[in-house]
Tab-separated table of C-alpha atoms in Angstrom:
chain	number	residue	atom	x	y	z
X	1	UNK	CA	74.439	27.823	-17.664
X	2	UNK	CA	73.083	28.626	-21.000
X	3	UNK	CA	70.797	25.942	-21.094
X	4	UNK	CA	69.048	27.678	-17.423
X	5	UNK	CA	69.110	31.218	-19.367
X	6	UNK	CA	68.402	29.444	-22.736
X	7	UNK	CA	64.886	28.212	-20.227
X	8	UNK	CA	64.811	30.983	-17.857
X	9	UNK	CA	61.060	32.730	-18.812
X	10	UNK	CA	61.028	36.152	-19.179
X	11	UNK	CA	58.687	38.527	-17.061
X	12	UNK	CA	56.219	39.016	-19.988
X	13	UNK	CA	55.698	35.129	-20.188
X	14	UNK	CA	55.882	34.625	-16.126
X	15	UNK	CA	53.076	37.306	-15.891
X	16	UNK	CA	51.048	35.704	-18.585
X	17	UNK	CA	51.323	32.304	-16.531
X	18	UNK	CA	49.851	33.880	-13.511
X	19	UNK	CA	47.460	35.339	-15.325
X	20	UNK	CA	46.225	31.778	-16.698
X	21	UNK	CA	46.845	30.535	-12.993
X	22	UNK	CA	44.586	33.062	-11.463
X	23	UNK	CA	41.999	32.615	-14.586
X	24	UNK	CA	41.777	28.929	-13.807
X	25	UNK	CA	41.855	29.039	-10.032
X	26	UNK	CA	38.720	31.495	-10.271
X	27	UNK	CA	36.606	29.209	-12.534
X	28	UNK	CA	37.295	26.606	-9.979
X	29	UNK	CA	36.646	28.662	-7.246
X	30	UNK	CA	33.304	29.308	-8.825
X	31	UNK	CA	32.007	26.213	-10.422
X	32	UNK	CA	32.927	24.951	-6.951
X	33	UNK	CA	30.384	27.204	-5.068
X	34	UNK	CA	27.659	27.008	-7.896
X	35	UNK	CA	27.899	23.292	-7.366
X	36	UNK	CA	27.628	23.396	-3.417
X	37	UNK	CA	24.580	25.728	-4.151
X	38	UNK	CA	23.158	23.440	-6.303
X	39	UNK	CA	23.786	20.655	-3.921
X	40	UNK	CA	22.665	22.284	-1.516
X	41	UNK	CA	19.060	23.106	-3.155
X	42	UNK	CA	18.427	19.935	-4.049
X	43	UNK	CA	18.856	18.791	0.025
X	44	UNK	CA	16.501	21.120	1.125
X	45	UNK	CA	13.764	20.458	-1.364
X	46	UNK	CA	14.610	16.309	-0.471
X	47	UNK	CA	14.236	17.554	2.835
X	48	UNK	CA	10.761	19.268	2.166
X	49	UNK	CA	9.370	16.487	0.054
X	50	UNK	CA	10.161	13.525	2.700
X	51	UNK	CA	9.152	15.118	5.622
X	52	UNK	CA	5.825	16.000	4.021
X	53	UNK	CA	5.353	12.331	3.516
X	54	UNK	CA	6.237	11.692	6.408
X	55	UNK	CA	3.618	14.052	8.159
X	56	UNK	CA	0.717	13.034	5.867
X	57	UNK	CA	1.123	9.826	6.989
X	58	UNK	CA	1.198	10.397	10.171
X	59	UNK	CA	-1.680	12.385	9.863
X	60	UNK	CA	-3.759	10.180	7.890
X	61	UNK	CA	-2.655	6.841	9.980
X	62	UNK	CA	-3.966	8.834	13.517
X	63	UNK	CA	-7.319	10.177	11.615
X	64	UNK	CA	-8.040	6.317	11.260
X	65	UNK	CA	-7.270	5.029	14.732
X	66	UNK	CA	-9.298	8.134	16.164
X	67	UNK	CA	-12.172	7.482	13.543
X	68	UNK	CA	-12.599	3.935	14.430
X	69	UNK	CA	-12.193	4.884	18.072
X	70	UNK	CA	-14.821	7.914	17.984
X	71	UNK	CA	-17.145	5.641	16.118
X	72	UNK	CA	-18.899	2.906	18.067
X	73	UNK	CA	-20.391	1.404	14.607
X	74	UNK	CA	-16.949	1.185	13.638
X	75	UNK	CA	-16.181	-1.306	16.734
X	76	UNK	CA	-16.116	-4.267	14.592
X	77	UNK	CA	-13.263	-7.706	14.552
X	78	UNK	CA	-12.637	-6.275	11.128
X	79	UNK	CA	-12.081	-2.430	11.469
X	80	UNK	CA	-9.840	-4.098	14.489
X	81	UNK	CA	-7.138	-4.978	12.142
X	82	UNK	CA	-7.379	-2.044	9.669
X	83	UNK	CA	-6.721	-0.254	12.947
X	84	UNK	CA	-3.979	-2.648	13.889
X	85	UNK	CA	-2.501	-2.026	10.461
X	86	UNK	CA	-3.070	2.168	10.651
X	87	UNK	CA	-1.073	1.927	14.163
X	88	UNK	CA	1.862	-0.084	12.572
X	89	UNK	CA	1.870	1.940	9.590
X	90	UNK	CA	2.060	4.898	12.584
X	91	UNK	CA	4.772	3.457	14.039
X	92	UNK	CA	6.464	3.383	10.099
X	93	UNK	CA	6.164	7.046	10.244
X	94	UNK	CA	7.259	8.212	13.768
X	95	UNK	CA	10.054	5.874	14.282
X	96	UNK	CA	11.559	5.072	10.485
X	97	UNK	CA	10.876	7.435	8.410
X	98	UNK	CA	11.980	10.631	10.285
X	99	UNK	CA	15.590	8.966	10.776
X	100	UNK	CA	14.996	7.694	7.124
X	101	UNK	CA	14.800	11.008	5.636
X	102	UNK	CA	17.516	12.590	7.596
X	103	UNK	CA	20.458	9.646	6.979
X	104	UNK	CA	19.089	10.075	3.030
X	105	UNK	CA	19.365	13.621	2.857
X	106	UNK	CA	22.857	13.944	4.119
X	107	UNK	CA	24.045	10.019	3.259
X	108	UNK	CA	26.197	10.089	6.643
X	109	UNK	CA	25.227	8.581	9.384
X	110	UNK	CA	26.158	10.768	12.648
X	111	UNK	CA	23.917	9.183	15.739
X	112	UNK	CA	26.255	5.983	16.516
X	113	UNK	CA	25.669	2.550	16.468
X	114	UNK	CA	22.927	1.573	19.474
X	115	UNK	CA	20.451	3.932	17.766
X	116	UNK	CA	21.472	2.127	14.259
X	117	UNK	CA	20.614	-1.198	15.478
X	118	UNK	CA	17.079	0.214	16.929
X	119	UNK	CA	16.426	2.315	13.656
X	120	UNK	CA	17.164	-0.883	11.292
X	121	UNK	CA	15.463	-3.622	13.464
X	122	UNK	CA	12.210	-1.274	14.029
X	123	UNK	CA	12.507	-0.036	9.907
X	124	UNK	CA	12.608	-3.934	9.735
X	125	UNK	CA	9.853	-4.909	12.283
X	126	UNK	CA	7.070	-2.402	11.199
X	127	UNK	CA	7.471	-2.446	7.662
X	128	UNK	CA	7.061	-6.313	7.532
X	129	UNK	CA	4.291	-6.298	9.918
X	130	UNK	CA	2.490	-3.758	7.690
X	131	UNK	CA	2.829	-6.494	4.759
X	132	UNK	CA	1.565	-9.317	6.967
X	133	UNK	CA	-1.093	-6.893	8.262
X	134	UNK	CA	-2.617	-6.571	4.541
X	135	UNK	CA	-2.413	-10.504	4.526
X	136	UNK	CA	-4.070	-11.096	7.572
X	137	UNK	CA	-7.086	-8.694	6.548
X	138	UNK	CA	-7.070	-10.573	2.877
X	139	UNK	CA	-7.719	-13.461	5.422
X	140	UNK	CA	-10.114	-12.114	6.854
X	141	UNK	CA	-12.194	-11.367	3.812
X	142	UNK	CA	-11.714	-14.600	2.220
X	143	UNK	CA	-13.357	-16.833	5.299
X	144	UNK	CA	-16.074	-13.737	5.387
X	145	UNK	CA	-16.739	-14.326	1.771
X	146	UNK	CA	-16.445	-18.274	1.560
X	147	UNK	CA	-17.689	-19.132	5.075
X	148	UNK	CA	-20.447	-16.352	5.574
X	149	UNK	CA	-22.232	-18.136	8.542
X	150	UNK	CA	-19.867	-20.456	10.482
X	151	UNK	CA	-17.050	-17.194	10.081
X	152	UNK	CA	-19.785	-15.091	11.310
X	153	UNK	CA	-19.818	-16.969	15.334
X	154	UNK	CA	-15.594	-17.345	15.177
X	155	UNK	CA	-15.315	-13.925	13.977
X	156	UNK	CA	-14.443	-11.703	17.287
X	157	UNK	CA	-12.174	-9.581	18.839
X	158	UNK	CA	-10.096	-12.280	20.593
X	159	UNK	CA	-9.456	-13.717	17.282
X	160	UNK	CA	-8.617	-10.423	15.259
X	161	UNK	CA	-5.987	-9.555	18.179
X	162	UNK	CA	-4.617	-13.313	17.596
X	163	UNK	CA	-3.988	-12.642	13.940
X	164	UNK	CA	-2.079	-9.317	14.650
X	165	UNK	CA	-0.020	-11.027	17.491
X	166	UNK	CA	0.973	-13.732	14.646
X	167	UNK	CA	1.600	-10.902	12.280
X	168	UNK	CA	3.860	-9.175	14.763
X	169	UNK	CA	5.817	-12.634	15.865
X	170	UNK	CA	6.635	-13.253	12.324
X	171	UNK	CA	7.821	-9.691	12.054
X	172	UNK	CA	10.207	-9.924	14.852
X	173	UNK	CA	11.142	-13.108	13.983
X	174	UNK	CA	12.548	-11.835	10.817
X	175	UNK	CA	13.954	-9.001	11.418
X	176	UNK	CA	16.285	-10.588	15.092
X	177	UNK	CA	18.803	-12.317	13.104
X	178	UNK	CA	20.728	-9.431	12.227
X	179	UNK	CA	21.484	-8.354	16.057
X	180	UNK	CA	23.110	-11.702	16.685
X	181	UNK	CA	25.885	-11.093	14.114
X	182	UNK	CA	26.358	-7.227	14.189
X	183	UNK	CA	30.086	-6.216	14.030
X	184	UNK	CA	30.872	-3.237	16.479
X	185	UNK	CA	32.799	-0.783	14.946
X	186	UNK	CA	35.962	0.766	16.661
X	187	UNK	CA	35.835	3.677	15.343
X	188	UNK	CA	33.390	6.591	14.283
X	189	UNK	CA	30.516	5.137	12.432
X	190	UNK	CA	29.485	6.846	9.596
X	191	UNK	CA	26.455	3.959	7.789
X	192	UNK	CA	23.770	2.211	8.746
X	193	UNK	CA	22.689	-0.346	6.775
X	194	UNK	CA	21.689	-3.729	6.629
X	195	UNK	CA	24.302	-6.901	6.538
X	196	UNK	CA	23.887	-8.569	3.057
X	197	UNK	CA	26.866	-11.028	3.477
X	198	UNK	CA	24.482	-13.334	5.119
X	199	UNK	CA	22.729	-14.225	1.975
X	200	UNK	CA	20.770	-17.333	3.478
X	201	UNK	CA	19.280	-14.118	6.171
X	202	UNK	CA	18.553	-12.037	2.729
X	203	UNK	CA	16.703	-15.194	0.821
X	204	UNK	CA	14.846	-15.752	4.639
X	205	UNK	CA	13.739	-12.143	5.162
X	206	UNK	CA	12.861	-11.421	1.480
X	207	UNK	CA	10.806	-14.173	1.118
X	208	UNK	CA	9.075	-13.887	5.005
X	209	UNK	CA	8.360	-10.717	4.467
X	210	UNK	CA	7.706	-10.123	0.711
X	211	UNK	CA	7.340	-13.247	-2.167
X	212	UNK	CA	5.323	-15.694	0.309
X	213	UNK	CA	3.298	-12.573	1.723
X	214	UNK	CA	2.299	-11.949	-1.933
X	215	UNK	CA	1.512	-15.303	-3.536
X	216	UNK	CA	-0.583	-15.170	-0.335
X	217	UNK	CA	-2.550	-12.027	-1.137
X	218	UNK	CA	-2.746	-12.680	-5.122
X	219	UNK	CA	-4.329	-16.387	-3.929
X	220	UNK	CA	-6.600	-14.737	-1.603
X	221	UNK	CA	-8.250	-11.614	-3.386
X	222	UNK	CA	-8.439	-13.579	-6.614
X	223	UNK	CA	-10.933	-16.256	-4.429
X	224	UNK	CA	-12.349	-13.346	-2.931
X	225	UNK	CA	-13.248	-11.529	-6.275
X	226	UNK	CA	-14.643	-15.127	-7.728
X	227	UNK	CA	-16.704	-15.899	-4.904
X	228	UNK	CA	-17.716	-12.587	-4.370
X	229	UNK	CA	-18.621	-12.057	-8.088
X	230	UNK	CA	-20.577	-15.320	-7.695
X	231	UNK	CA	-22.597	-14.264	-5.184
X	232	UNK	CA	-23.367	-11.226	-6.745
X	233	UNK	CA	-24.770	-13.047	-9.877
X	234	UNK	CA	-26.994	-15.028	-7.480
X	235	UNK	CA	-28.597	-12.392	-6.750
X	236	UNK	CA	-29.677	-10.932	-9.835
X	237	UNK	CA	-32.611	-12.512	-11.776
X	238	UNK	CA	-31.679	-15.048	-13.983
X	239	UNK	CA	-35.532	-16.644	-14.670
X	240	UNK	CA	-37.860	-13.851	-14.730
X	241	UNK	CA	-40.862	-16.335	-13.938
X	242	UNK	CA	-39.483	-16.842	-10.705
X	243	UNK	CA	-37.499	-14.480	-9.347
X	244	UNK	CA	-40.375	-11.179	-10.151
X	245	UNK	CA	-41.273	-9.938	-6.834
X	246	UNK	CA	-44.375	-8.109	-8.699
X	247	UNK	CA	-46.592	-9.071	-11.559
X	248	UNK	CA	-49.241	-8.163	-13.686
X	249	UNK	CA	-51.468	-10.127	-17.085
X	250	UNK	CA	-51.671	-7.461	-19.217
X	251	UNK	CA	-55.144	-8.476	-21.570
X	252	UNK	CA	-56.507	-6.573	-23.969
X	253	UNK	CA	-54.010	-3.686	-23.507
X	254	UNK	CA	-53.263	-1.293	-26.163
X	255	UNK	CA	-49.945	-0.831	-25.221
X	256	UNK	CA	-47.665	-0.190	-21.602
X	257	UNK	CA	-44.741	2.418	-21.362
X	258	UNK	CA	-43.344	0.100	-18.812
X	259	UNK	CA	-40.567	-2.373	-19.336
X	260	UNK	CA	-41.924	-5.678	-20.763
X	261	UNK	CA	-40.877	-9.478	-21.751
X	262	UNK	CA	-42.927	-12.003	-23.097
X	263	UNK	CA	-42.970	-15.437	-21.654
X	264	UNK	CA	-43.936	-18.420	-23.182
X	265	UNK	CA	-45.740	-20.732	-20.535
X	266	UNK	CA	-46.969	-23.666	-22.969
X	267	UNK	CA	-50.343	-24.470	-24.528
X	268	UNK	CA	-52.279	-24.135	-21.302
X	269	UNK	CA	-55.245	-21.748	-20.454
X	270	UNK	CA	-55.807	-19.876	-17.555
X	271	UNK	CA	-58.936	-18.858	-15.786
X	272	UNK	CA	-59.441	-15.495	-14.257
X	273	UNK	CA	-60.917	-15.207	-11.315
X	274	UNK	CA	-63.338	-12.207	-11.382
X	275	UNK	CA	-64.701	-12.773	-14.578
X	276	UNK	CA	-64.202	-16.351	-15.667
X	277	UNK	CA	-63.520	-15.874	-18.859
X	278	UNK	CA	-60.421	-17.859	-20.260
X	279	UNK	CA	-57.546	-16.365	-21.173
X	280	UNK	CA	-54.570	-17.865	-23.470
X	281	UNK	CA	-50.960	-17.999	-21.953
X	282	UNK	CA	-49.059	-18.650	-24.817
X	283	UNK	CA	-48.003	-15.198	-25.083
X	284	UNK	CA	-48.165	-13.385	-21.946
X	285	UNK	CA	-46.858	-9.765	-21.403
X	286	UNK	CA	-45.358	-9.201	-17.336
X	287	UNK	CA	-44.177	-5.551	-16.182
X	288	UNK	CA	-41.047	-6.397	-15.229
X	289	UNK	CA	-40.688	-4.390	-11.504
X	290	UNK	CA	-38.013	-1.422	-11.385
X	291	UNK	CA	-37.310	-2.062	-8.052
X	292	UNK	CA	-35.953	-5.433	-9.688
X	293	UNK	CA	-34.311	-3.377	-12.608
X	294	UNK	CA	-32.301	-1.102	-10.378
X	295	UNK	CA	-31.356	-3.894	-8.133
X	296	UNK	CA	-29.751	-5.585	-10.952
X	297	UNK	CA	-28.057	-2.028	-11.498
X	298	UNK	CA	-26.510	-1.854	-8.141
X	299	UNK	CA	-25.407	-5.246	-8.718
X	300	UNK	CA	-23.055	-4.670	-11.500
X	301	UNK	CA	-21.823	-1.365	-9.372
X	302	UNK	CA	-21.042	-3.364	-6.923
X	303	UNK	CA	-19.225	-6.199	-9.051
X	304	UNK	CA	-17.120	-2.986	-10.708
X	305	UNK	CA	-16.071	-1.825	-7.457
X	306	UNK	CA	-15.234	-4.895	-5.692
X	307	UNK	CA	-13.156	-5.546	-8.923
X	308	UNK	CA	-11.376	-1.741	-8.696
X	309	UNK	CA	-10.973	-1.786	-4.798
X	310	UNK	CA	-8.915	-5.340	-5.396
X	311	UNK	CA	-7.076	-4.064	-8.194
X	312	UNK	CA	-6.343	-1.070	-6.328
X	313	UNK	CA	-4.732	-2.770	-3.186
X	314	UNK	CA	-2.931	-5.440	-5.347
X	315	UNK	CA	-1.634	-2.625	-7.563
X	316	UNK	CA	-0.430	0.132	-5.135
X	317	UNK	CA	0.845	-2.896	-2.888
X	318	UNK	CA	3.116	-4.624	-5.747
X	319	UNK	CA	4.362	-0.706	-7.075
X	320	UNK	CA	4.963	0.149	-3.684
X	321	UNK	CA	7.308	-3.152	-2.505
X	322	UNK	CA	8.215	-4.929	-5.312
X	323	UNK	CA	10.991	-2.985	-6.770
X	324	UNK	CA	12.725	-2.835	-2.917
X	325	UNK	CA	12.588	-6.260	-2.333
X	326	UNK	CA	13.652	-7.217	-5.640
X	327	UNK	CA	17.129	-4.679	-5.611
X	328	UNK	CA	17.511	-6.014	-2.238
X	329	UNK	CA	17.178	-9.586	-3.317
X	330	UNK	CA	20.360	-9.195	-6.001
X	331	UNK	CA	22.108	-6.733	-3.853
X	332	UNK	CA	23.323	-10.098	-1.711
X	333	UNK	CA	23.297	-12.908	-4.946
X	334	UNK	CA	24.602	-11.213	-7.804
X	335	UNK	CA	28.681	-9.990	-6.921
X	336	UNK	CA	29.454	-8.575	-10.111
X	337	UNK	CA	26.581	-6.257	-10.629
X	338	UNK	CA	26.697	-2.535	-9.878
X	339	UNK	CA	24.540	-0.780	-7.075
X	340	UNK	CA	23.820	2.502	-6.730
X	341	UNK	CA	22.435	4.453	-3.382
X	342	UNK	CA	20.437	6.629	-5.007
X	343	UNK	CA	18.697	3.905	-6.359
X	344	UNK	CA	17.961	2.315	-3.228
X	345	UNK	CA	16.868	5.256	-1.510
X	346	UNK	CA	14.020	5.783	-4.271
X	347	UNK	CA	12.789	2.518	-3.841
X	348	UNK	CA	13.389	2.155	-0.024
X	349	UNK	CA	10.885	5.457	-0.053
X	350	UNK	CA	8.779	3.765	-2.713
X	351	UNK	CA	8.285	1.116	-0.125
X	352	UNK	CA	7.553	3.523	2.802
X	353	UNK	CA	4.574	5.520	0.582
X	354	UNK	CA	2.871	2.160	1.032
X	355	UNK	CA	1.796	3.328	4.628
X	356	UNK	CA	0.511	6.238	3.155
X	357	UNK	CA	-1.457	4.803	0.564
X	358	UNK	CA	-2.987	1.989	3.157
X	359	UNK	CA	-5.545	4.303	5.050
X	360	UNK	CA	-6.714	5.822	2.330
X	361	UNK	CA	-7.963	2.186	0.157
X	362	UNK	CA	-8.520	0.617	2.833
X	363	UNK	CA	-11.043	3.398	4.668
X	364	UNK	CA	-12.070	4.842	1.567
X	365	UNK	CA	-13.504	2.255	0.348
X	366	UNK	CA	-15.981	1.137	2.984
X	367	UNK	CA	-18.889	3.980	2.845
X	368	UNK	CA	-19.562	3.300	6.876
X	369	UNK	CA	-15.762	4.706	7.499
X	370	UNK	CA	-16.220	7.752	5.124
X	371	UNK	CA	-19.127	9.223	6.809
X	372	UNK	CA	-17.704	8.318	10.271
X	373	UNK	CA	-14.457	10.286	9.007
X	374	UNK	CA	-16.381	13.038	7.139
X	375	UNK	CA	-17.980	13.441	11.123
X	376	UNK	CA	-14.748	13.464	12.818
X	377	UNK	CA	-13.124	15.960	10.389
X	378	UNK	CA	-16.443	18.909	10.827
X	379	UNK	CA	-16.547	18.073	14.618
X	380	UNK	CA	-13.372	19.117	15.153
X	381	UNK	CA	-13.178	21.666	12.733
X	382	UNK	CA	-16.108	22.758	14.827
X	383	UNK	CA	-14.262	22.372	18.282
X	384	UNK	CA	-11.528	24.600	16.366
């Protein structure tokens, strides 16, 4: 008994405990809701920022297909497959990356398991067919480049839409596997991701659809940029005594503003022909031509752009892919490391900004596409 009394709080201290209680409960209450508003925020402007990627490539994907459609000069085996590889990166956008942005805005997964297994075989499918898509156009180039004439009578449609049916085989081919040993879940499903128990399926699809891919394309442009930066030298004038389209003896001449080189041509004479007096060629001024000078100009632009276009696709390509493939890769090998979602969300969307970036090098680059898509663009803002 005394010891309950000797314990028993008084009303002053009881009403200073519900005090604290209430104090506490209120902070709670509202770091709770500050939190959820934050939270919330951040979802929406997720939400804004994916599906405007999404759109623009959309957007930018159809302007290609429609230019190269519009534009009969554009009818070519090669604008084939950078039309082939603006309708897969379409496909990226319309049937991945709207699903994409919605399962990682809310990280729950609420549209059940059939339209899981379409989403990840079709996020699988297009995406890898995009990557062999850039290697079959590197292809492309390179026989163009190496085999000019020969490439020139084997280079038609019939083969271009062989190349993107291989392209597209491989890419189904490597993303099947996964159906075949799905487990189908009794209860509500609430992820979608891919397996990565199978770690023989991981090392397959990672290397099918990334490493090889880009050994290929890092072989390929770098031939492409030596042969094509050999060609281009060949066409500039090494010997000036034999490649000057236009000539003249300068005798007796005070002086020339024009560009000149002096050539030594031995200790012979030569004659002229309207006087027939003899004139010494041991030191013989030529004009050299400026249509020669300004070729030799557009020369070394077009060495310096061939060399930025190919470090541009390489570039964006290995920013774009490499860190996705790479988490991916020690997602299934290494067991005691420590993943994070957030993580793989930024580079699964690092990945998918790779369609986006495509149609722009890729058109942007060739100045018969820009003025075919400069024409679509004021015709229909004219039709509007």
């Amino acid at each position: 008994m005394e010891r309950s009394s000797q314990f028993k709080p008084t009303p002053v201290i009881y009403g200073g405990l519900l005090n604290i209680s209430a104090n506490d409960t209120n902070v709670n209450y509202t770091s709770k809701v500050e939190e959820k508003d934050t939270n919330l925020a951040f979802q929406a402007g997720l939400a804004v920022t994916l599906s405007v990627i999404t759109f623009a490539t959309t957007l930018s994907n159809a302007f290609v297909i429609a230019t190269i459609y519009q534009s009969r000069k554009l009818h070519t085996p090669a604008n084939l497959l950078i039309a082939s590889l603006a309708l897969t990166d379409l496909l990226v956008s319309i049937l991945v990356m709207p699903i994409s942005a919605l399962y990682t805005v809310t990280h729950s997964w609420t549209l059940g398991q059939v339209i899981c297994d379409i989403w990840l075989s079709s996020d699988i499918t297009c995406c890898t067919a995009s990557i062999l898509h850039l290697c079959v156009i590197a292809l492309d180039r390179y026989w163009a480049i190496t085999d000019a004439v020969e490439y020139s009578k084997k280079r038609t449609p019939a083969r271009a839409a062989g190349m993107i049916a291989t392209a597209w085989v491989i890419a189904i081919s490597i993303s099947m596997p996964p159906l075949f040993w799905r487990q189908v879940k009794a209860g509500e499903v609430t992820s979608c991701d891919v397996n990565t128990d199978h770690i023989f399926y991981t090392i397959y699809s990672t290397f099918g659809a990334f490493y090889i891919p880009t050994l290929l394309l890092i072989a390929l442009y770098g031939r492409i940029y030596v042969e094509a930066r050999k060609r281009i030298l060949k066409q500039s004038p090494k010997k000036s005594g034999k490649r000057l389209t236009s000539a003249h003896l300068l005798t007796n001449s005070p002086g020339s503003v024009a560009s000149t080189t002096s050539l030594n041509y031995g200790t012979h004479e030569s004659s002229s022909c309207d006087a027939g007096s003899v004139v010494s060629a041991s030191q013989v001024k030529v004009t050299v031509s400026d249509a020669l000078l300004e070729k030799k100009r557009i020369s070394a632009a077009r060495e310096r752009k061939a060399t930025k276009t190919l470090g541009i696709i390489l570039g964006a390509y290995i920013i774009c892919w490499l860190p996705f493939f790479i988490y991916t890769l020690l997602m299934s090998i290494c067991t005691t490391c420590t993943f994070h979602p957030e993580l793989f969300d930024i580079f699964t969307w690092l990945g998918y900004l790779n369609s986006l970036i495509n149609p722009i090098i890729y058109t942007m680059s060739n100045e018969d596409f820009k003025k075919a898509f400069h024409k679509l663009i004021r015709f229909k803002c004219c039709r509007a």
